[in-house]
Amino acid sequence: MENGILARRRRELITGAVVLAALAVLPLPIADVYTRNLIIITLLFAGLAQAWNILGGYCGQISLGHALYFGAGAYVATLLFVNAGFPPLIGMFVGGAVGGLLALLVGWPCFRLSGHYYAIATVVVGEIGYLLFLNWDYVGGATGVYVPFKGDSWLALQFKTQKLPYHYVTLAFAAAAWFAAWLIEGSRWGFAWRAVRDDVVAARSLGVRVFASKMAAAAISGFFTGLGGAIFAQYVGYIDPESVLGGQFSILIALPAVLGGVGTLWGPVVGAAVLMPVSELSRSYLGGSGRGFDLMLYGALIVVVALARPQGLVSLLGRRRERARAA
Amino acid sequence: MLLEVRGLSKSFGGVAANVDISFVVEQGEILGLIGPNGAGKTSLFNSISGEVTPDAGEILLDGRRISGLGPVACAEAGIARTFQVVRSFDSMTVLENVMVGAFARHRTSRAAMAAAGDVLEFCGLAPRAGRPAWSLSPPEKRRLEVARALATQPRLLLLDEMLTGLTPTEAQSGVQLIRDVRARGVTVIMVEHVMEVVLPLVGRAVVLNLGRVLTIGRPEEIVKNPEVIRAYLGDRYVAH
Ligand SMILES: Nc1ncnc2c1ncn2[C@@H]1O[C@H](COP(=O)(O)OP(=O)(O)O)[C@@H](O)[C@H]1O
Ligand SMILES: [Mg+2]
């Protein structure tokens, strides 16, 4: 009985290691730049969705404003590099820290709100962040910031033609977020967060500090989201408020987790693996008008998944067996 | 004396749920808290467990004031409760539900898991440990509430209608569980409105009606009290 949990956790860690190894060799036989880029974007979103999942899935605080932490991480690391020559390899952790701090700042007033009010508040806060950067000349305003190319370098995270280094950067990012979620699942915090999500009143009657739990989840979630933003900025070499702070980006971060299964280790990974290729394909097959169609497609996907399997795609992989056994 | 309630009042927007309630709970006893629906029993539990702050009066645990400190401080001080309408953590297994309680006293998962396993054994839920909480039967869910509360190692356990709605056999095993809990040294206050179930189990009972204490006494005194018969058992009994 007690070994059930430990055995499951060990199994998940082994699965994680196997998947990590497989993803490490995956790009080697792939010469096609387009495909390599698709895998990189998928890995980035697997990490971002996992970051979102830490707060939205495990702790049950649905954020629709994560673009704020993503954009903050992107801007902080980029401006440190452009204005102060600070290496992005280190700067991205500063960006992550700023993302975490912002999540705490948003959480301080908003976690006192219950349920859907938190989600609505995060939409508003995200929009404020977008408008702020749009009208802030020091950070480039609507024009955004170009990252000047200074030669291939790991410290600067710049590689002129190769895609492979970024495959490993985003893989490390996704793996770190996954591992953080794995650690949380087995820890005192993870239990507290899930208790808060399932039933706040019962949780606090058992001594769970509800507000502190939400804040801790927000800080970790914001940190990884900011980290992802910094990596994204260096990868694409250009950021503006539209591309890193827009409201649709908050949806994009949440979608893979919602699709794959919130509050699960593999949900964000599976969700990103399905969603990113689909969205890329739809964009190239349907040409320029892809954007609007994308969002419609996402909406339809979420509705289908929510109706068929409220637990997301990962539930197709094993939960059904568990349920059948339990019933 | 473990717990003392002094002049406690609480209203909700004009509804006086509790009015000037005073009583004491002795270490090691099982105290009944009875009264018809709407008498204010659950509200009183909410105040004692810190879920709500009383408007007036105070609650002392071991002479230390705990009213108004909130549920977390009350849990740490040694008060645990179950809920009239069960509140299980449905995305978790039975063992994980109880571990949430155990983490109140243990830092590491290993220690919390071991402690939770012991409590499940004690409550007779060990065979269900790996099941999702939502899949339990209603009487098992009630047991899970008790197990989760016990895992916080309380000194005082508040049971809110734990036996209501159970079949006589299920209720009997519930009664045995409450006796076992007391034998472990945990003081119990149990809310129940089925008198036949409570009275054999408790040393004393507090009777509430319309938010006020009607009487406090031993079961044999309470069943003879005409006010209790009228207010609680109803005119049916008076007419006999
Ligand atoms: N949170 C609340 N908000 C409004 N009214 C409440 C609240 N809690 C209890 N009450 C009211 O207080 C009275 C006592 O309720 P309760 O304590 O649940 O009684 P009991 O548990 O004895 O059946 C009822 O009239 C109920 O409607
Ligand atoms: Mg009640």
XYZ file of C-alpha atoms and ligand atoms in Angstrom:
595
model
C 0.000 0.000 0.000
C 2.606 2.513 1.102
C 4.920 1.159 -1.522
C 2.240 1.933 -4.105
C 3.037 5.638 -4.067
C 6.796 5.148 -3.953
C 6.713 2.557 -6.727
C 4.593 4.833 -8.913
C 6.961 7.736 -8.332
C 9.990 5.633 -9.172
C 8.235 4.404 -12.314
C 7.498 7.977 -13.361
C 11.082 9.043 -12.796
C 12.328 6.137 -14.913
C 9.817 6.982 -17.646
C 11.008 10.583 -17.466
C 14.638 9.517 -17.866
C 13.788 7.293 -20.838
C 11.809 10.061 -22.549
C 14.633 12.516 -21.858
C 17.165 10.161 -23.431
C 14.932 9.591 -26.449
C 14.419 13.334 -26.928
C 18.166 13.904 -26.630
C 18.868 11.738 -29.684
C 15.657 12.588 -31.567
C 17.033 15.525 -33.631
C 20.256 13.766 -34.637
C 18.817 11.950 -37.663
C 16.636 14.956 -38.551
C 18.407 17.336 -40.888
C 15.313 19.330 -41.799
C 15.448 22.766 -40.152
C 11.687 23.163 -40.228
C 11.138 19.969 -38.243
C 13.915 20.785 -35.787
C 12.324 24.166 -35.185
C 8.961 22.506 -34.591
C 10.489 20.193 -31.988
C 12.186 23.133 -30.261
C 8.899 25.066 -30.061
C 7.162 21.939 -28.783
C 9.763 21.470 -26.047
C 9.524 25.136 -25.069
C 5.763 24.854 -24.730
C 6.025 21.559 -22.867
C 8.082 23.467 -20.287
C 5.828 26.536 -20.255
C 2.679 24.448 -19.920
C 4.304 22.506 -17.084
C 5.104 25.824 -15.386
C 1.454 26.839 -15.793
C 0.392 23.399 -14.550
C 2.331 23.856 -11.306
C -0.007 26.693 -10.341
C -3.128 25.949 -12.398
C -3.042 22.167 -12.253
C -1.591 21.200 -8.895
C -2.775 24.206 -6.903
C -5.960 24.793 -8.931
C -5.371 28.534 -9.493
C -6.311 29.083 -13.123
C -4.161 31.885 -14.505
C -4.974 33.521 -17.821
C -2.209 36.069 -17.439
C 0.959 34.014 -17.658
C 2.116 36.024 -20.679
C 3.055 38.700 -18.121
C 5.685 36.476 -16.487
C 6.788 35.143 -19.876
C 7.128 38.647 -21.305
C 8.867 39.957 -18.185
C 11.436 37.157 -18.379
C 11.936 37.830 -22.079
C 12.375 41.581 -21.609
C 14.577 41.398 -18.517
C 17.061 38.917 -19.999
C 17.091 40.701 -23.345
C 17.526 44.222 -21.953
C 20.252 43.033 -19.590
C 22.051 41.642 -22.631
C 21.438 44.544 -24.994
C 22.004 47.381 -22.536
C 24.528 45.910 -20.115
C 26.124 43.046 -22.024
C 24.943 40.644 -19.341
C 25.162 37.050 -20.675
C 21.686 35.569 -21.325
C 22.780 32.172 -20.016
C 22.795 33.807 -16.577
C 20.340 36.571 -17.453
C 17.582 34.071 -18.067
C 17.626 33.168 -14.367
C 17.261 36.860 -13.531
C 14.313 36.879 -15.958
C 12.910 33.827 -14.178
C 13.320 35.489 -10.793
C 11.479 38.584 -12.043
C 8.707 36.323 -13.405
C 8.432 34.663 -9.992
C 8.373 37.999 -8.172
C 5.668 39.329 -10.477
C 3.585 36.208 -9.868
C 3.903 36.867 -6.135
C 2.937 40.499 -6.652
C -0.168 39.468 -8.612
C -0.962 36.739 -6.095
C -0.783 39.009 -3.046
C -4.107 40.752 -3.753
C -5.620 38.233 -6.159
C -5.297 35.018 -4.141
C -7.708 36.506 -1.651
C -10.280 36.294 -4.431
C -11.939 32.950 -4.818
C -12.338 30.685 -7.810
C -13.078 32.301 -11.147
C -12.401 35.803 -9.841
C -8.726 34.913 -9.726
C -8.801 33.875 -13.387
C -10.554 37.112 -14.366
C -8.118 39.214 -12.325
C -5.153 37.600 -14.094
C -6.629 38.492 -17.501
C -6.820 42.121 -16.394
C -3.321 42.142 -14.914
C -1.919 40.523 -18.071
C -3.568 43.174 -20.222
C -2.179 45.956 -18.014
C 1.312 44.516 -18.439
C 0.857 44.444 -22.206
C -0.293 48.067 -22.338
C 2.484 49.160 -20.010
C 5.213 47.726 -22.235
C 3.463 48.958 -25.373
C 3.741 52.545 -24.136
C 7.115 52.344 -22.401
C 9.763 53.857 -24.649
C 12.758 52.678 -22.607
C 11.861 49.066 -23.457
C 11.220 49.844 -27.100
C 7.499 50.489 -26.937
C 5.520 48.956 -29.765
C 8.683 48.577 -31.859
C 10.165 46.030 -29.480
C 13.806 45.033 -29.037
C 16.196 43.356 -31.468
C 18.856 41.112 -30.007
C 22.094 41.914 -31.833
C 23.993 38.876 -33.055
C 27.464 38.706 -31.493
C 28.721 35.370 -32.773
C 28.067 31.744 -31.790
C 28.276 31.455 -28.039
C 26.701 29.364 -25.278
C 27.052 32.229 -22.843
C 25.019 34.465 -25.162
C 22.818 31.547 -26.247
C 23.346 32.595 -29.853
C 23.881 30.236 -32.742
C 23.699 31.614 -36.231
C 22.690 28.577 -38.243
C 22.604 25.571 -35.935
C 19.335 24.503 -34.383
C 20.817 21.713 -32.260
C 22.016 23.840 -29.306
C 18.518 25.239 -28.847
C 17.127 21.744 -28.952
C 19.181 21.011 -25.844
C 18.417 24.346 -24.190
C 14.658 23.868 -24.539
C 14.941 20.178 -23.647
C 16.792 21.120 -20.449
C 14.107 23.723 -19.737
C 11.222 21.280 -20.253
C 13.021 18.596 -18.253
C 13.708 20.998 -15.374
C 10.040 22.050 -15.221
C 8.970 18.395 -15.374
C 11.414 17.447 -12.632
C 10.207 20.341 -10.460
C 6.645 19.071 -10.861
C 7.816 15.552 -10.009
C 9.510 16.792 -6.840
C 6.446 18.817 -5.883
C 4.110 15.855 -6.383
C 5.915 13.853 -3.746
C 6.479 16.644 -1.262
C 4.573 18.214 1.597
C 3.912 21.224 -0.632
C 2.433 19.143 -3.411
C 0.008 17.510 -1.004
C -0.961 20.882 0.436
C -1.503 22.379 -3.036
C -3.672 19.541 -4.250
C -5.668 19.720 -1.028
C -6.188 23.448 -1.616
C -7.360 22.715 -5.158
C -9.746 19.913 -4.150
C -11.306 21.515 -1.058
C -10.031 24.691 0.593
C -12.137 24.365 3.733
C -11.042 20.787 4.406
C -7.433 21.705 3.623
C -7.228 24.494 6.164
C -9.030 22.423 8.792
C -6.041 20.067 8.504
C -3.568 22.874 9.063
C -2.769 23.667 5.418
C -1.771 27.324 4.947
C -3.878 28.163 1.932
C -2.521 31.599 1.018
C 1.111 30.577 1.487
C 0.518 27.469 -0.636
C -0.875 29.543 -3.504
C 1.996 32.028 -3.238
C 4.632 29.299 -3.310
C 2.993 27.675 -6.337
C 2.770 31.063 -8.077
C 6.430 31.873 -7.433
C 7.662 28.580 -8.871
C 5.260 28.783 -11.796
C 6.238 32.395 -12.535
C 9.934 31.531 -12.303
C 9.795 28.797 -14.930
C 7.547 30.899 -17.150
C 9.995 33.819 -17.014
C 12.850 31.429 -17.752
C 10.989 30.191 -20.811
C 10.400 33.771 -21.918
C 14.114 34.538 -21.748
C 14.956 31.439 -23.787
C 12.296 32.284 -26.357
C 13.618 35.843 -26.732
C 17.154 34.651 -27.420
C 15.897 31.978 -29.787
C 13.855 34.251 -32.019
C 16.160 37.249 -31.591
C 13.369 39.788 -31.450
C 10.615 40.621 -28.964
C 7.766 43.091 -28.878
C 4.716 43.381 -26.619
C 2.507 41.664 -29.209
C 4.650 38.536 -29.445
C 5.503 37.948 -25.778
C 2.893 39.796 -23.707
C -0.294 39.454 -25.744
C -3.383 37.923 -24.203
C -3.408 35.096 -26.727
C -0.016 34.034 -25.420
C -1.504 33.410 -21.990
C -3.968 31.045 -23.660
C -1.175 29.350 -25.605
C 0.735 28.659 -22.387
C -2.294 27.142 -20.666
C -3.640 25.160 -23.625
C -1.251 22.204 -23.722
C -1.808 21.567 -20.005
C -5.582 21.814 -20.344
C -5.559 19.578 -23.388
C -3.124 17.036 -21.983
C -4.540 16.930 -18.481
C -4.185 19.460 -15.674
C -2.530 18.439 -12.453
C -0.685 15.552 -14.072
C 3.027 15.140 -14.760
C 2.645 14.141 -18.395
C -0.389 16.212 -19.339
C 1.546 19.339 -20.380
C 4.092 17.243 -22.283
C 1.498 15.218 -24.172
C -0.595 18.342 -24.746
C 2.344 20.241 -26.249
C 3.340 17.243 -28.377
C -0.139 17.170 -29.905
C -0.923 20.864 -30.008
C 2.252 22.408 -31.379
C 2.535 20.199 -34.507
C -1.192 20.577 -35.161
C -0.999 24.353 -34.903
C 2.103 24.466 -37.135
C 0.474 22.242 -39.742
C -2.731 24.212 -39.753
C -0.717 27.391 -40.202
C 1.281 26.117 -43.182
C -1.595 24.281 -44.825
C -4.025 27.132 -44.496
C -1.669 29.936 -45.317
C -1.746 33.489 -44.062
C -5.100 33.477 -42.354
C -3.766 30.831 -39.938
C -3.912 32.958 -36.818
C -7.677 33.179 -36.402
C -8.152 29.619 -37.526
C -5.582 28.539 -34.946
C -7.552 29.939 -32.074
C -10.773 28.438 -33.404
C -9.031 25.112 -33.709
C -7.717 25.366 -30.144
C -11.151 26.214 -28.884
C -12.654 23.252 -30.701
C -9.929 20.930 -29.401
C -10.503 22.016 -25.826
C -14.259 21.553 -26.133
C -13.843 18.081 -27.616
C -11.367 17.024 -24.967
C -13.321 18.581 -22.128
C -16.509 16.832 -23.218
C -14.939 13.456 -23.847
C -12.298 13.366 -21.118
C -12.371 16.043 -18.462
C -8.975 14.764 -17.321
C -7.237 15.433 -20.624
C -5.389 13.243 -23.069
C -3.182 11.503 -20.503
C -6.286 9.912 -19.028
C -6.552 7.909 -22.245
C -3.185 6.386 -21.442
C -3.971 4.698 -18.154
C -6.422 6.442 -15.910
C -9.277 4.554 -17.491
C -7.796 1.288 -16.288
C -7.425 2.711 -12.782
C -11.009 3.922 -12.791
C -12.331 0.616 -14.017
C -10.457 -1.145 -11.235
C -11.739 1.278 -8.613
C -15.391 1.236 -9.639
C -10.724 20.747 31.598
C -9.576 20.697 27.998
C -11.908 23.154 26.294
C -13.938 26.022 27.619
C -16.532 27.948 25.631
C -17.534 31.232 27.289
C -20.503 33.315 26.244
C -20.073 32.536 22.548
C -22.416 34.258 20.082
C -22.419 34.220 16.313
C -24.947 35.477 13.799
C -25.060 35.366 10.041
C -26.773 38.412 8.594
C -29.505 38.595 11.196
C -29.766 34.851 11.809
C -28.535 34.156 15.333
C -26.822 30.780 14.882
C -25.296 30.728 18.385
C -26.387 32.856 21.351
C -24.387 33.158 24.590
C -23.175 29.579 24.659
C -21.057 28.398 27.587
C -19.890 24.903 28.500
C -16.725 23.009 29.293
C -15.263 19.807 27.922
C -13.231 17.546 30.223
C -10.083 15.819 29.085
C -10.873 12.298 27.822
C -14.663 12.513 27.677
C -17.087 12.023 24.828
C -19.429 14.981 24.896
C -22.652 14.900 22.907
C -23.866 18.020 21.150
C -27.470 17.518 20.186
C -30.398 19.540 19.000
C -32.823 19.709 16.107
C -31.787 20.809 12.625
C -30.781 24.466 12.550
C -30.051 24.534 16.290
C -26.559 25.849 15.662
C -24.431 22.736 16.153
C -22.387 23.023 12.982
C -21.953 26.760 13.537
C -20.520 26.027 16.970
C -18.073 23.541 15.426
C -17.085 26.185 12.894
C -16.198 28.550 15.741
C -14.319 25.942 17.769
C -12.316 24.783 14.754
C -11.455 28.360 13.801
C -13.326 28.337 10.499
C -15.377 31.338 11.675
C -14.693 34.000 14.285
C -17.358 34.383 16.964
C -19.014 37.797 17.324
C -18.720 37.631 21.092
C -17.306 35.350 23.745
C -14.189 33.243 23.714
C -12.950 29.713 23.339
C -10.067 28.435 25.456
C -8.073 25.276 24.807
C -6.054 24.396 27.908
C -6.645 27.931 29.134
C -5.225 29.449 25.963
C -7.511 31.560 23.851
C -7.971 30.084 20.378
C -11.086 31.878 19.125
C -10.395 34.070 16.135
C -6.989 32.546 15.416
C -8.178 30.755 12.290
C -8.359 27.096 11.296
C -4.623 26.557 10.826
C -3.750 27.709 14.348
C -6.595 25.632 15.761
C -5.373 22.548 13.907
C -1.868 23.144 15.228
C -3.220 23.605 18.740
C -4.789 20.152 18.473
C -8.349 20.574 17.229
C -9.519 18.435 14.330
C -12.932 18.017 12.792
C -15.030 16.118 10.304
C -17.667 17.711 8.101
C -21.376 17.019 8.058
C -21.252 17.036 4.261
C -18.100 15.058 3.515
C -15.237 16.957 1.957
C -12.809 14.419 0.596
C -9.931 15.349 -1.698
C -11.346 13.539 -4.689
C -8.326 13.689 -6.967
C -6.281 11.831 -4.376
C -6.182 8.311 -3.080
C -7.398 7.419 0.390
C -3.816 7.219 1.672
C -2.972 10.601 0.126
C -6.037 12.185 1.742
C -4.829 11.039 5.138
C -1.263 12.131 4.370
C -2.508 15.715 4.010
C -3.550 15.491 7.653
C -0.336 13.730 8.664
C 1.765 16.533 7.169
C 0.461 18.731 9.977
C 2.887 16.845 12.256
C 5.476 15.452 9.850
C 7.887 17.164 7.497
C 8.891 14.342 5.186
C 6.659 12.303 2.900
C 8.120 9.122 4.290
C 7.110 9.987 7.849
C 3.690 11.290 6.774
C 3.087 8.148 4.755
C 3.977 5.878 7.655
C 1.776 7.860 10.044
C -1.109 7.878 7.566
C -0.751 4.133 7.092
C -1.059 3.600 10.841
C -4.182 5.756 11.032
C -5.787 3.903 8.106
C -5.075 0.616 9.863
C -6.677 1.995 13.027
C -9.781 3.159 11.146
C -10.155 -0.076 9.213
C -9.502 1.604 5.891
C -6.130 0.025 5.165
C -7.543 -2.201 2.390
C -8.790 0.952 0.636
C -5.513 2.886 0.873
C -4.755 2.908 -2.842
C -8.295 3.649 -4.012
C -9.284 7.104 -5.252
C -11.240 8.865 -2.500
C -14.226 9.486 -4.772
C -14.747 5.761 -5.227
C -15.469 5.075 -1.534
C -18.946 4.224 -0.272
C -20.660 6.858 1.907
C -19.831 5.122 5.213
C -16.228 4.696 4.075
C -16.058 8.397 3.246
C -17.158 9.202 6.789
C -14.375 6.980 8.066
C -11.933 8.712 5.777
C -12.916 12.055 7.323
C -12.170 10.638 10.763
C -8.877 9.138 9.593
C -7.748 12.393 8.004
C -8.622 14.324 11.160
C -6.871 11.789 13.400
C -3.734 12.035 11.290
C -3.250 15.589 12.591
C -2.829 14.008 16.052
C -5.593 16.050 17.658
C -6.333 16.357 21.351
C -9.925 17.262 20.585
C -11.917 15.735 17.743
C -15.171 17.302 16.533
C -17.452 14.819 14.757
C -20.317 16.406 12.820
C -23.137 13.900 12.238
C -20.733 11.131 11.486
C -23.376 8.437 12.038
C -26.313 10.105 10.323
C -27.720 8.213 7.378
C -25.872 4.995 8.141
C -27.545 1.609 8.437
C -27.711 0.252 12.017
C -24.784 -2.096 11.318
C -22.671 0.687 9.846
C -23.605 3.005 12.709
C -22.600 0.305 15.197
C -19.137 0.022 13.700
C -18.936 3.824 13.668
C -19.744 3.848 17.375
C -16.957 1.331 17.952
C -14.548 3.571 16.057
C -15.466 6.535 18.267
C -14.875 4.412 21.379
C -11.485 3.371 20.014
C -10.611 7.000 19.316
C -11.422 7.944 22.893
C -9.383 4.984 24.152
C -6.431 6.528 22.344
C -6.740 9.529 24.632
C -8.518 11.839 22.186
C -11.358 13.908 23.627
C -14.451 13.875 21.415
C -17.395 16.192 20.860
C -19.977 14.545 18.678
C -22.887 16.207 16.979
C -25.773 13.933 16.235
C -29.453 14.386 16.065
C -30.357 10.733 16.388
C -30.572 10.584 20.180
C -30.660 6.818 20.520
C -27.242 6.652 18.911
C -25.542 9.397 20.918
C -26.827 8.946 24.394
C -25.391 5.487 25.122
C -22.009 6.708 23.922
C -21.571 9.984 25.766
C -20.933 10.859 29.374
C -22.671 14.209 29.071
C -24.510 16.094 26.395
C -25.127 19.744 25.586
C -28.568 20.326 24.095
C -28.935 23.295 21.745
C -32.166 24.764 20.533
C -32.576 27.886 18.394
C -28.915 28.713 18.931
C -29.060 28.584 22.746
C -28.039 26.007 25.326
C -31.214 24.347 26.519
C -29.573 22.120 29.077
C -26.369 20.280 29.849
C -26.387 16.949 31.616
C -26.038 13.208 31.727
C -28.052 11.220 29.176
C -30.538 9.937 31.745
C -31.220 13.495 32.900
C -31.595 14.759 29.377
C -34.176 12.224 28.257
C -36.311 13.150 31.279
C -36.029 16.919 30.815
C -39.471 18.137 29.663
C -38.007 21.122 27.816
C -35.773 18.801 25.811
C -38.668 16.499 25.074
C -40.760 19.385 23.835
C -38.092 21.216 21.875
C -36.136 18.342 20.536
C -38.160 15.164 20.472
C -41.288 17.080 19.549
C -44.851 17.182 20.765
C -45.289 13.616 19.630
C -43.422 12.493 22.742
C -45.172 14.904 25.101
C -48.535 13.717 23.885
C -47.771 10.084 24.819
N -22.350 30.561 6.863
C -23.653 30.798 7.164
N -24.315 31.803 6.543
C -25.600 32.055 6.823
N -26.326 31.384 7.727
C -25.739 30.378 8.381
C -24.370 30.024 8.129
N -24.051 28.973 8.921
C -25.165 28.688 9.629
N -26.181 29.522 9.311
C -27.501 29.520 9.903
O -27.355 29.303 11.278
C -28.367 28.453 11.763
C -27.742 27.253 12.442
O -27.216 26.397 11.446
P -26.312 25.136 11.789
O -25.242 25.546 12.722
O -25.889 24.550 10.508
O -27.344 24.171 12.526
P -27.239 22.618 12.830
O -25.875 22.155 12.504
O -27.566 22.515 14.277
O -28.283 21.956 11.987
C -29.247 28.086 10.581
O -30.365 28.931 10.594
C -28.356 28.376 9.399
O -29.121 28.742 8.271
Mg -25.259 20.737 11.153
